[in-house]
Every structure is written in C-alpha cells, then in structure tokens.
Coordinates of C-alpha atoms and ligand atoms in Angstrom, one line a residue:
X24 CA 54.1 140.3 126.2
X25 CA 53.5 143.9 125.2
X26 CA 53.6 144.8 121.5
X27 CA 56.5 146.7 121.4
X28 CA 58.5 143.7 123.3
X29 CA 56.5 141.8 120.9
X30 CA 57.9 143.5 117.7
X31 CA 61.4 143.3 119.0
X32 CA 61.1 139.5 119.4
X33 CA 59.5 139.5 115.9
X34 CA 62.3 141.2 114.5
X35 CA 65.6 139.5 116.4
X36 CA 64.0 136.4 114.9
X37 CA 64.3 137.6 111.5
X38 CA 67.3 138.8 112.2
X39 CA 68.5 135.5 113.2
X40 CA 66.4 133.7 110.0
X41 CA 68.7 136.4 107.7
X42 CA 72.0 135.7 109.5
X43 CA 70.9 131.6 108.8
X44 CA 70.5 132.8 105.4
X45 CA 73.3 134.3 104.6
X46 CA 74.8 131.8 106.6
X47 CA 73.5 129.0 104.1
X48 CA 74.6 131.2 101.1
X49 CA 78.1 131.6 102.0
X50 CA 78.7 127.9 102.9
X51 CA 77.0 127.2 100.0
X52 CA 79.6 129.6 98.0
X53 CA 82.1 128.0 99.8
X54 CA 81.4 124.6 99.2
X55 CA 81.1 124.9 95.1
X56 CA 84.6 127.2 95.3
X57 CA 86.3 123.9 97.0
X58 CA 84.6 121.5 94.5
X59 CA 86.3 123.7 92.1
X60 CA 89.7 123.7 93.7
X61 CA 90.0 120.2 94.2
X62 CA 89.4 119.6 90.6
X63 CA 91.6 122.5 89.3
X64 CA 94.7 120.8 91.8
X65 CA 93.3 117.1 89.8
X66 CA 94.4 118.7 86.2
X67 CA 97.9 118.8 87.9
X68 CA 97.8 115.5 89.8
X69 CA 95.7 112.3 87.8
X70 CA 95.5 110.8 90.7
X71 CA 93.8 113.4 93.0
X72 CA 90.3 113.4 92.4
X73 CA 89.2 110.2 93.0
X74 CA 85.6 110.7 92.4
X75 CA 83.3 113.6 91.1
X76 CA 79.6 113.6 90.0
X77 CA 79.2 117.3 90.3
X78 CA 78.2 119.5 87.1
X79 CA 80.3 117.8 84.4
X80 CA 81.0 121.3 83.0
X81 CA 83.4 122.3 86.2
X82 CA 85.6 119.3 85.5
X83 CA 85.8 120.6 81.9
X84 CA 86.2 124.1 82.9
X85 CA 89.3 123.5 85.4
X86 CA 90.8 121.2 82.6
X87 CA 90.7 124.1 79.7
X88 CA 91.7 126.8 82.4
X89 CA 94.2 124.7 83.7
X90 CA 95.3 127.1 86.3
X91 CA 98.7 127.6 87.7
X92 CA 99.5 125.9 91.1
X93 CA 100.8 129.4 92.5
X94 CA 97.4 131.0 92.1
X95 CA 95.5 128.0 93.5
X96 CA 97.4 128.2 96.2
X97 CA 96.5 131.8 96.7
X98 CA 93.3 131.0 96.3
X99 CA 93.0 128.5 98.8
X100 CA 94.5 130.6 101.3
X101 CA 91.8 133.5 100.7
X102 CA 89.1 130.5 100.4
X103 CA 90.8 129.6 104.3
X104 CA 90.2 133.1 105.5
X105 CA 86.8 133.7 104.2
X106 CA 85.6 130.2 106.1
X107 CA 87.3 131.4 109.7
X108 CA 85.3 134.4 108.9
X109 CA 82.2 132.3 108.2
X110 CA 80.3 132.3 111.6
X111 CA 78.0 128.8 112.2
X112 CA 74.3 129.8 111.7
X113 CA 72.8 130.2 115.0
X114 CA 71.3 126.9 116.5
X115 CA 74.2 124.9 114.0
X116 CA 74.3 121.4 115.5
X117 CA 77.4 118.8 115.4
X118 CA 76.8 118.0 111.9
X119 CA 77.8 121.7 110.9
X120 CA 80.6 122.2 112.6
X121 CA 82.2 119.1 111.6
X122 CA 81.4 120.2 108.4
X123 CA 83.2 123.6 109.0
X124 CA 85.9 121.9 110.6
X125 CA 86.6 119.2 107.5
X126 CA 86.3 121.5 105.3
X127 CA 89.3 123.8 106.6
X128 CA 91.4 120.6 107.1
X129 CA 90.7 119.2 103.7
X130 CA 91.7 122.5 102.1
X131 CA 94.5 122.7 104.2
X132 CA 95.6 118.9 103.2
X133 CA 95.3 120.6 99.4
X134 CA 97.6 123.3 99.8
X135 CA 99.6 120.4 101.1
X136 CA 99.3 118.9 97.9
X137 CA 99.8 121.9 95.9
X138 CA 103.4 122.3 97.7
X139 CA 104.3 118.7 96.6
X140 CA 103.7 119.2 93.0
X141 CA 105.5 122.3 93.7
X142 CA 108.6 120.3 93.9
X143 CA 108.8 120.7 97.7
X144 CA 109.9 117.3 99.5
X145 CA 108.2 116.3 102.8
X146 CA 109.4 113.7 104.6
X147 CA 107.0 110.8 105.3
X148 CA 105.7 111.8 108.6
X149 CA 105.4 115.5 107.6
X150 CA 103.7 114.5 104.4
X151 CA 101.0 112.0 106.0
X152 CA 100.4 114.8 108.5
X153 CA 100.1 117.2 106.2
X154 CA 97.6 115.4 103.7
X155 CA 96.1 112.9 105.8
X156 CA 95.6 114.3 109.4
X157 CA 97.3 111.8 111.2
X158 CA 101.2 110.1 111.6
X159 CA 101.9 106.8 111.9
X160 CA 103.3 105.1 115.0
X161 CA 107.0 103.5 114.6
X162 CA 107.4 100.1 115.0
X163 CA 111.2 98.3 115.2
X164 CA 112.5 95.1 113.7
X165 CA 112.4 93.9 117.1
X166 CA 108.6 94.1 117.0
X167 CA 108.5 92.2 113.5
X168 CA 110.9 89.5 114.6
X169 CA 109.1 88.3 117.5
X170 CA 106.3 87.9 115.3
X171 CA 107.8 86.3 112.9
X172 CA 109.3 83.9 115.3
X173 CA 106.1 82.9 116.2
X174 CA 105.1 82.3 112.7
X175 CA 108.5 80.2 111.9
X176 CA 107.2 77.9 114.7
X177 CA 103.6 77.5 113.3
X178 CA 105.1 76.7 109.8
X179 CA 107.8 73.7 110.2
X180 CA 110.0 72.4 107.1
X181 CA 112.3 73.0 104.8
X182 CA 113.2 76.5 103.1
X183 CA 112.7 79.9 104.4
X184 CA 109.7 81.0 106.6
X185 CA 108.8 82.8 103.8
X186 CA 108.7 80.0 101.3
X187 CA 106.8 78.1 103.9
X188 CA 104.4 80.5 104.3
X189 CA 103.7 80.9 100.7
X190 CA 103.4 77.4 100.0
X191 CA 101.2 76.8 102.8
X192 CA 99.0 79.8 101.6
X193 CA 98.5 78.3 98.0
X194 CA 96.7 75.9 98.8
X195 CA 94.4 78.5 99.8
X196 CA 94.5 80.2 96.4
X197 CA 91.1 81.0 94.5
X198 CA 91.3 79.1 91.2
X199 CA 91.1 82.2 88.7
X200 CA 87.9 80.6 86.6
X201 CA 86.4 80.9 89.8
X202 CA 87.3 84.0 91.1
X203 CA 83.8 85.7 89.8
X204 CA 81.6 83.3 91.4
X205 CA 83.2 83.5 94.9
X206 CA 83.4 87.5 94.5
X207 CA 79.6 87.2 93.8
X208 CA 78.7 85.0 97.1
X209 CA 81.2 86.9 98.9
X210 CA 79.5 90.5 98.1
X211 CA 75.9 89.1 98.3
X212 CA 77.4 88.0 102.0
X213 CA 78.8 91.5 102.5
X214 CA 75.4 93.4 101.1
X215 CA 72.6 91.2 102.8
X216 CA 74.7 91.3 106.6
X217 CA 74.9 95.4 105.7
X218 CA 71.0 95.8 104.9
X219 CA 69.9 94.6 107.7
X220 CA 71.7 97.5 109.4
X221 CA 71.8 100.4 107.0
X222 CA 69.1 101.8 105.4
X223 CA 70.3 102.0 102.3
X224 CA 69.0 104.0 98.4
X225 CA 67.0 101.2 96.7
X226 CA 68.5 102.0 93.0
X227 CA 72.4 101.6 94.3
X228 CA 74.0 99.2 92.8
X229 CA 78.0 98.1 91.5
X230 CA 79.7 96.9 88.6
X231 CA 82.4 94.6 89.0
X232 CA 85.5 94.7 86.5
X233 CA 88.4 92.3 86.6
X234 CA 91.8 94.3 85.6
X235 CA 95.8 93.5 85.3
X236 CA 98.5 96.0 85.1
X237 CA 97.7 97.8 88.7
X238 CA 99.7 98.9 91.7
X239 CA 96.8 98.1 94.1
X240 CA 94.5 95.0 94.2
X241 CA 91.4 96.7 94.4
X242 CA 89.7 99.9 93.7
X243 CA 86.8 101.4 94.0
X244 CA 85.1 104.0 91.3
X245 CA 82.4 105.8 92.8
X246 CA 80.1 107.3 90.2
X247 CA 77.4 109.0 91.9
X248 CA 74.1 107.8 91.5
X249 CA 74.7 105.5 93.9
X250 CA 76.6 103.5 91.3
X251 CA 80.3 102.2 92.4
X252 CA 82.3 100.7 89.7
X253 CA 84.9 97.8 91.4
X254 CA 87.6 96.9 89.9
X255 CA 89.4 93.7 91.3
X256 CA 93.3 93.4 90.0
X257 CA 94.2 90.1 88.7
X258 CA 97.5 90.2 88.5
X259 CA 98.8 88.1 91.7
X260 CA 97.2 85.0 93.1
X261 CA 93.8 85.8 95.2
X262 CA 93.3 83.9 98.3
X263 CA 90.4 82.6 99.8
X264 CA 90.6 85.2 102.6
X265 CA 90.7 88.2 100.2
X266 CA 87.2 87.9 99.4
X267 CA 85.5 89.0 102.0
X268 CA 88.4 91.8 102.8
X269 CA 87.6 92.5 99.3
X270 CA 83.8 92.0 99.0
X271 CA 83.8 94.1 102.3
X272 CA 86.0 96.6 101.8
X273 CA 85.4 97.8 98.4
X274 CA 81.5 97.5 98.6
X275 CA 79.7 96.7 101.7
X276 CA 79.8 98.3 104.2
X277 CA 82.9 99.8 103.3
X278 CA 83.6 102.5 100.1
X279 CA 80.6 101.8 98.3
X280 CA 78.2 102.4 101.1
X281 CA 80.7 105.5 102.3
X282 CA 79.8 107.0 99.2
X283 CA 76.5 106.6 98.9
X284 CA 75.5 107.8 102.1
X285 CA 77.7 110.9 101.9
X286 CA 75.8 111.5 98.7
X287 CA 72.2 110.7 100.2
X288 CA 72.6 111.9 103.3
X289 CA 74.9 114.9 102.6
X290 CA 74.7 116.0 99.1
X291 CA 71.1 115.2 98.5
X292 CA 69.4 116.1 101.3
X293 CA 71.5 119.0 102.7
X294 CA 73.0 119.5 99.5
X295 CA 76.6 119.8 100.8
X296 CA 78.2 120.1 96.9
X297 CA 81.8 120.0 98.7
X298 CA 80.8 115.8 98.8
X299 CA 80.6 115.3 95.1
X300 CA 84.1 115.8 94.9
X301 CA 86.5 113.4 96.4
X302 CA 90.4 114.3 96.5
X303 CA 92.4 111.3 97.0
X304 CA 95.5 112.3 98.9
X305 CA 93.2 114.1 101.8
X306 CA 91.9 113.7 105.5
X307 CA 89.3 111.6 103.4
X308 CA 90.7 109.0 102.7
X309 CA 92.1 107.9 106.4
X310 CA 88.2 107.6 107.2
X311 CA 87.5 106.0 103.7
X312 CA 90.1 103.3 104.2
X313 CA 89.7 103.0 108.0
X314 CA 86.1 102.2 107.8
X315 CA 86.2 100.1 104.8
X316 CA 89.0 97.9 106.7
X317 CA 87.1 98.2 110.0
X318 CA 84.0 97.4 108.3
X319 CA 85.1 93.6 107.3
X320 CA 84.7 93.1 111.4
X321 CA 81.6 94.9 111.8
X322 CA 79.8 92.9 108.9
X323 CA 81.8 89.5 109.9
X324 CA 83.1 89.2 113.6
X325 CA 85.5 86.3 113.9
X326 CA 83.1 83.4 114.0
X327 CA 80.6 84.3 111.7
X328 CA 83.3 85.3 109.0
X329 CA 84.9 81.6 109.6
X330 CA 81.4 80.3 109.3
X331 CA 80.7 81.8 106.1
X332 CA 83.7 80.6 104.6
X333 CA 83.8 77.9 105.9
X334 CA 80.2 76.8 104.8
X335 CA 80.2 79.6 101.3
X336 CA 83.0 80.5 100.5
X337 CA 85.2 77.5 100.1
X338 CA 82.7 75.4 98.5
X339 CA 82.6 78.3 95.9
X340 CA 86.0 78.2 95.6
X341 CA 86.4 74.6 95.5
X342 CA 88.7 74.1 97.8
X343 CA 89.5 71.9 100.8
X344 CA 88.6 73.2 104.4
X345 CA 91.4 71.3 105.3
X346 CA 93.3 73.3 107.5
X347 CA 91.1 76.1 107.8
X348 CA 91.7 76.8 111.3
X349 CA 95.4 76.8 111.3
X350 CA 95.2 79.3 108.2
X351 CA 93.2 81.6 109.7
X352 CA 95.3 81.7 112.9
X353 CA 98.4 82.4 110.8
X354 CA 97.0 85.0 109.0
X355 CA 96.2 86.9 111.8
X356 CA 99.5 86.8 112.8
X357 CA 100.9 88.1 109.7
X358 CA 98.3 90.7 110.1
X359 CA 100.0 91.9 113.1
X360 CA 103.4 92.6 110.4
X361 CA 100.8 95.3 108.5
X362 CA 103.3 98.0 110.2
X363 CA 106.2 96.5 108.6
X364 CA 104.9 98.0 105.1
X365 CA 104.2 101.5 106.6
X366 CA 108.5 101.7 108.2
X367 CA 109.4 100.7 104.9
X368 CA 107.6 103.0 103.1
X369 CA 108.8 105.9 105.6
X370 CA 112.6 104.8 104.9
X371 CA 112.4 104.6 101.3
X372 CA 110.4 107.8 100.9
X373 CA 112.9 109.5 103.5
X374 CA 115.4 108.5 100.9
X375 CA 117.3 105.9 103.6
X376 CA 116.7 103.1 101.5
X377 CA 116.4 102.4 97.7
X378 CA 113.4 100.9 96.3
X379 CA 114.8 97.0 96.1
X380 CA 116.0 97.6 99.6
X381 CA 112.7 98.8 100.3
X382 CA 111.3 95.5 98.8
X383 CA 113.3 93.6 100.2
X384 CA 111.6 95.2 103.6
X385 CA 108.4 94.1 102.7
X386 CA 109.5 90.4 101.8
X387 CA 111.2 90.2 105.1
X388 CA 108.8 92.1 107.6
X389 CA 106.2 91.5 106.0
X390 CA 106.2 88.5 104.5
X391 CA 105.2 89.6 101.3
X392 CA 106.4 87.5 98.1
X393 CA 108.9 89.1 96.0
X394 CA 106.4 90.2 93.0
X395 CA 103.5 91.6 95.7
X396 CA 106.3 93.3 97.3
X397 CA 107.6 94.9 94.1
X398 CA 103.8 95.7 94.0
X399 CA 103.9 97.2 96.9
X400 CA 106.9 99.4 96.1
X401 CA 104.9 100.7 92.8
X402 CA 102.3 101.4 95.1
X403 CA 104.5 103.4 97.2
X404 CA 106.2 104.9 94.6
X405 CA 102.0 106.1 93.4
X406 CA 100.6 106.9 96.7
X407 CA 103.7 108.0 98.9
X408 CA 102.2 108.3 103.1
X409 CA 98.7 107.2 102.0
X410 CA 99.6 103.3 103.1
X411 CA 99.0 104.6 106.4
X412 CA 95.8 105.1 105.6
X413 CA 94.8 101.1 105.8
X414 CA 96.4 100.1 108.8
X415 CA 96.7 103.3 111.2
X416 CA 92.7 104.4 109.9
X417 CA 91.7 100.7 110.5
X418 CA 93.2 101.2 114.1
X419 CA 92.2 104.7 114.4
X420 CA 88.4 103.6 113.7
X421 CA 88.3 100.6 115.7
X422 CA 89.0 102.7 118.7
X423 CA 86.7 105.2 118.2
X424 CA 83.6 102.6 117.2
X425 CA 84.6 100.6 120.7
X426 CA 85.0 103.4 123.0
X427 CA 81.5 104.8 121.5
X428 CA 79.9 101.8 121.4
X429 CA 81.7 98.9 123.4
X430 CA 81.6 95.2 122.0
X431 CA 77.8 95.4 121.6
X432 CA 77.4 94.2 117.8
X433 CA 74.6 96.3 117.1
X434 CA 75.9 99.5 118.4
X435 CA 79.0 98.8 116.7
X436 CA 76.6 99.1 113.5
X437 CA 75.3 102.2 114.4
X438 CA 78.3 104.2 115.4
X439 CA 79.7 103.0 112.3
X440 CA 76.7 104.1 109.9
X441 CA 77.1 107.4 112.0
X442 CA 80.9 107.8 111.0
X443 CA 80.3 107.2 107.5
X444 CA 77.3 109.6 107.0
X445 CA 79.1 112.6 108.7
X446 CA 82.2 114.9 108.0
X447 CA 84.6 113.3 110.1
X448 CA 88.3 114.2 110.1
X449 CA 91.1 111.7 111.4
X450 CA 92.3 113.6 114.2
X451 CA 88.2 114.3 115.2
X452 CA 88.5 110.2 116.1
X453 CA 90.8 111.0 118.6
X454 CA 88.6 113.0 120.9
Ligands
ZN17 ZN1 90.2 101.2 99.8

C-alpha cells in the first residue's frame, strides 16, 4: 500500500472509531434519558416501575419534580425522534439493534401509558397492543365447553363440575405450616436443575416473604445486586402443583434469573442503564411472564416434574400420592381454559360486562372458585390487558424456543438463556 492510500485508510478508521464513539455517547444519553422517563411516568402510576436499581437520586429527583404527563409525553416524542436519528455504530451486531429496536417500542408502550393516565380509554385489544406488543387471540364459549365437558366426565358425582373439581383439588392442598418447607425443596429443585445450564453471578441470591391482602399470588421484587425479593400471597389455598409453577416462575429460571442476567449481562458488562429500570405495563413484561411460565417446562418437562413431586414434593407436603396421576391429567385440562380469563377480562374492560358478571366468567370458564375469581377481577381491575401476558407470552415463547431449538432439551436451555439475556420485544418472537 502506498502511504498516501495508507493515511487515508488510517484516517477512515478513525473516522469510523469517532462515529462508534459518538455512537456510544448518544445511546448512552439515550438510555439514562429513558431511565428517567420511565420513573417520572412511575410518580403518576404506583404500579409502573416495577423494579429500579439505578442512581437512587433519579428516583428522588422525578418524585420532587413530579412532572406533568403533557410534557413527558413531549418529551418522549422528541426522545423517539432523536433515536430514529441515532445511526447503529458501524460493525453493530444483533444485540444492538434489538436493543435500538426495544428501546423505541418500550418508549412507545409509555406514551401508551401516558395516554391512559390521561383519561383516554383503550379498549382491551388496543390497549395490550399498545403497551404490550402483542393481542390476544379470541376464543368462544364453544371452545371452553368442550373442555369442560371433558372435565365433567373425568370428575363423576354429585354437585356442580365446579364443586367437584374443587373438592377433588383439596385434597391436593399444601397444609399452610408447611407451605415454607415445600417452597424451599421446590426452589432448591428449581435453582440446582437451572445451574447446571446457566452460568449464573455467584453472590445472587432471594428472600422469600409470605403476604395476605394481594390481587396476585406471587410477585417478584427485583432489587439489583442480584437480590430478588419473592413474595408468596397466602390468602387462598396453595396446591401441591403451585410450587413448582411458583418456585419456577418467580425464581428459577424464570424472573429472578431474567433479571439478573439483564443486569450481568446488559447493565454490567455493556452497561445498558435503560435495564436498571423496569416499567411494568411494557413490551417487557410479555417476555418476563412468557419465559417465567415457559421456564417451568424447560427446568421440569412432564416426567421429571411428576417425578420430583412425586418423590419431593409431596412427602414435603405430607400428602398422599394417591391419585397423583389423575390430578395431574385434570389439571392440564383446566390449563387448556387459561383463555377463558383473558375473554373475560376483554368484555369487562370493554365495558360489556360488569365486574360480578365478569366473575362469574372466570368461575364458569375457568373454573376458578368464587373468592380466586373475585381475585382475579381485583387483578383485572390492577393490571387491565397485562393477563395476557401469562398465557399468550407463555405461548408466544414456546414457539419461538421450539422452532429455534426443536424438542432437544438442551437446546431448549440455551435458546432460552439466549432470550432472557437479550432485548427481545414480543412481536421480535414472531419472526
Ligand atoms: Zn410473573
């Protein structure tokens, strides 16, 4: 190479090292501008930011400016133009542009929000588009009867399939002075089956905290740090089968393992501040519940979860494996009525129904008892379209794990650790 072609190489790559520089600075602007947004929306909204372990001094300067919706709204707007104008640094792989690609969805979700506590009514469908990237499927009566029918066959006597079905699941119930120590061999099944397959921070850890008073039955804290706080509602009966859902779903591999590897992986190493925030009505959430639901199978397929009951579980409990199979082949039945609480929701929320009609729903579609269905109707009346993000994410998930990785268990865990260490959006699961 001559020296002048030389120089000119020399230079272009400097060039290229400043654009990936100012690149970095931008997104890095960027990113600490939506932290701030999403906590100046959560001083309007308790419920919207679910987690945040950024500077502690942001959270108390959006709560003592306490800024008016209208202007965050302009904000994010402006904040949406100066991203599309943010070009990817040169040699940007996948990671970066799904990042560039969340991010614009998750601040559109919050302008979304913004509208909402702006007194503007979505309907159900427009809403869970709008904040959660995604809509759920309709499903009729028709649908719920025939399974239903099915049930009503597998649970002969007196009373209504309903009282059947709860009687038969009490004897399933978790005695409540045991509930810790099946919780405990439930999560230590949960964490030791997720090692083995995610590498994961040596200091994370979890509290657990037993509450009443909820709309939901379990919820988990993050901290950062690695720390998860889990709170387990005591308030209804707990069956046997919850613990694992449970055990799985709110720890391992499911919300605390999300969030610790978005903060290892993403906030630590690339030091992505936009993770340390985590608004709860958003795109988010869809992959946060999808994978912690998903994740009970990928930690327990079929067998081995009817083992480790079987053999764990139950003796923890105390109770009788009497049954056992006939339990668990009801309760994936009823699992096929999860829909059921999603049209309900969409009916009630569309203002078609009133709330006990909307209870009423539950108990008949999907077989919920009266007081977990006046739960659920709490829950709705907290959460609006984010039930869909159990049922339709779970689904939504499970697709995308198969198709990438087929019914090979061990792929399975590594397309999963992949989805929950990246900046995945719901509609990104489609492709
Ligand atoms: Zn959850």
């Amino acid at each position: 190479m001559k020296r002048r072609q030389r120089a000119a190489a020399g230079l272009a790559a400097a060039c290229l090292l400043a654009v990936a520089m100012t690149c970095a600075a931008q997104m890095s602007n960027l990113s600490e501008r939506y932290v701030k947004l999403v906590l100046a929306v959560g001083v309007h909204d308790a419920d919207y930011v679910d987690a945040y372990y950024g500077p502690p001094e942001w959270r108390t300067q959006a709560a003592e400016q306490r800024r008016g919706l209208a202007e965050l709204d302009a904000d994010a707007t402006a904040w949406l133009r100066e991203l599309a104008d943010e070009l990817l640094s040169p040699g940007a792989g996948e990671l970066e542009r799904l990042r560039h690609r969340y991010l614009a969805t998750q601040i559109e979700s919050l302008r979304a929000r913004i509208k909402m506590l702006r007194g503007e009514r979505l309907t159900f469908d427009e809403e869970s588009r709008a904040l959660y990237d995604a809509v759920a499927p309709v499903h009729t009566e028709q649908e719920f009867q025939a399974v239903l029918r099915e049930l009503d066959a597998r649970l002969p006597g007196s009373g209504t399939l309903l009282e059947r079905y709860q009687a038969f699941r009490d004897r399933f119930e978790i005695p409540k002075d045991r509930l810790d120590a099946v919780f405990a061999a439930a999560i230590e099944g949960c964490r030791a089956r997720t090692l083995e397959h995610i590498a994961l921070p040596p200091t994370e850890s979890f509290t657990i905290e037993y509450v009443t008073g909820k709309t939901w039955s379990g919820y988990n804290w993050y901290q950062g740090n690695y720390k998860s706080l889990i709170q387990i509602n005591t308030d209804l009966p707990i069956y046997i089968d919850r613990a694992i859902d449970l055990a799985c779903h709110e720890g391992y591999p499911g919300h605390h393992v999300y969030n610790v590897l978005l903060e290892q992986h993403l906030v630590s190493e690339r030091g992505w501040q936009e993770f340390t925030v985590y608004p709860l009505f958003s795109p988010q959430s869809l992959i946060a519940e999808g994978t912690a639901n998903y994740g009970i199978k990928v930690a327990f397929p079929d067998a081995e979860r009817r083992r480790f009951e079987r053999e764990v579980l139950f003796p923890a409990a105390g109770l009788s494996t009497a049954g056992v199979d006939e339990y668990y082949d009801v309760m994936e039945l009823v699992d096929k009525l999860s829909y059921a609480g999603n049209e309900a929701a969409r009916r009630y929320r569309d203002g078609k129904i009133d709330s006990s009609a909307a209870a009423k729903w539950i108990e008949t579609y999907a077989l919920y008892a009266p007081e977990r269905a006046a739960q659920r109707v709490r829950f709705i009346d907290q959460y609006g379209a984010y039930v869909i993000n159990y049922n339709l994410g779970k689904d939504l998930v499970a697709s995308y794990i198969e198709r990438h990785a087929g019914a090979d268990p061990e792929r399975r865990w590594s397309e999963f650790a992949k989805l929950i260490s990246s900046p995945r959006l719901p509609s990104g699961l489609k492709e």
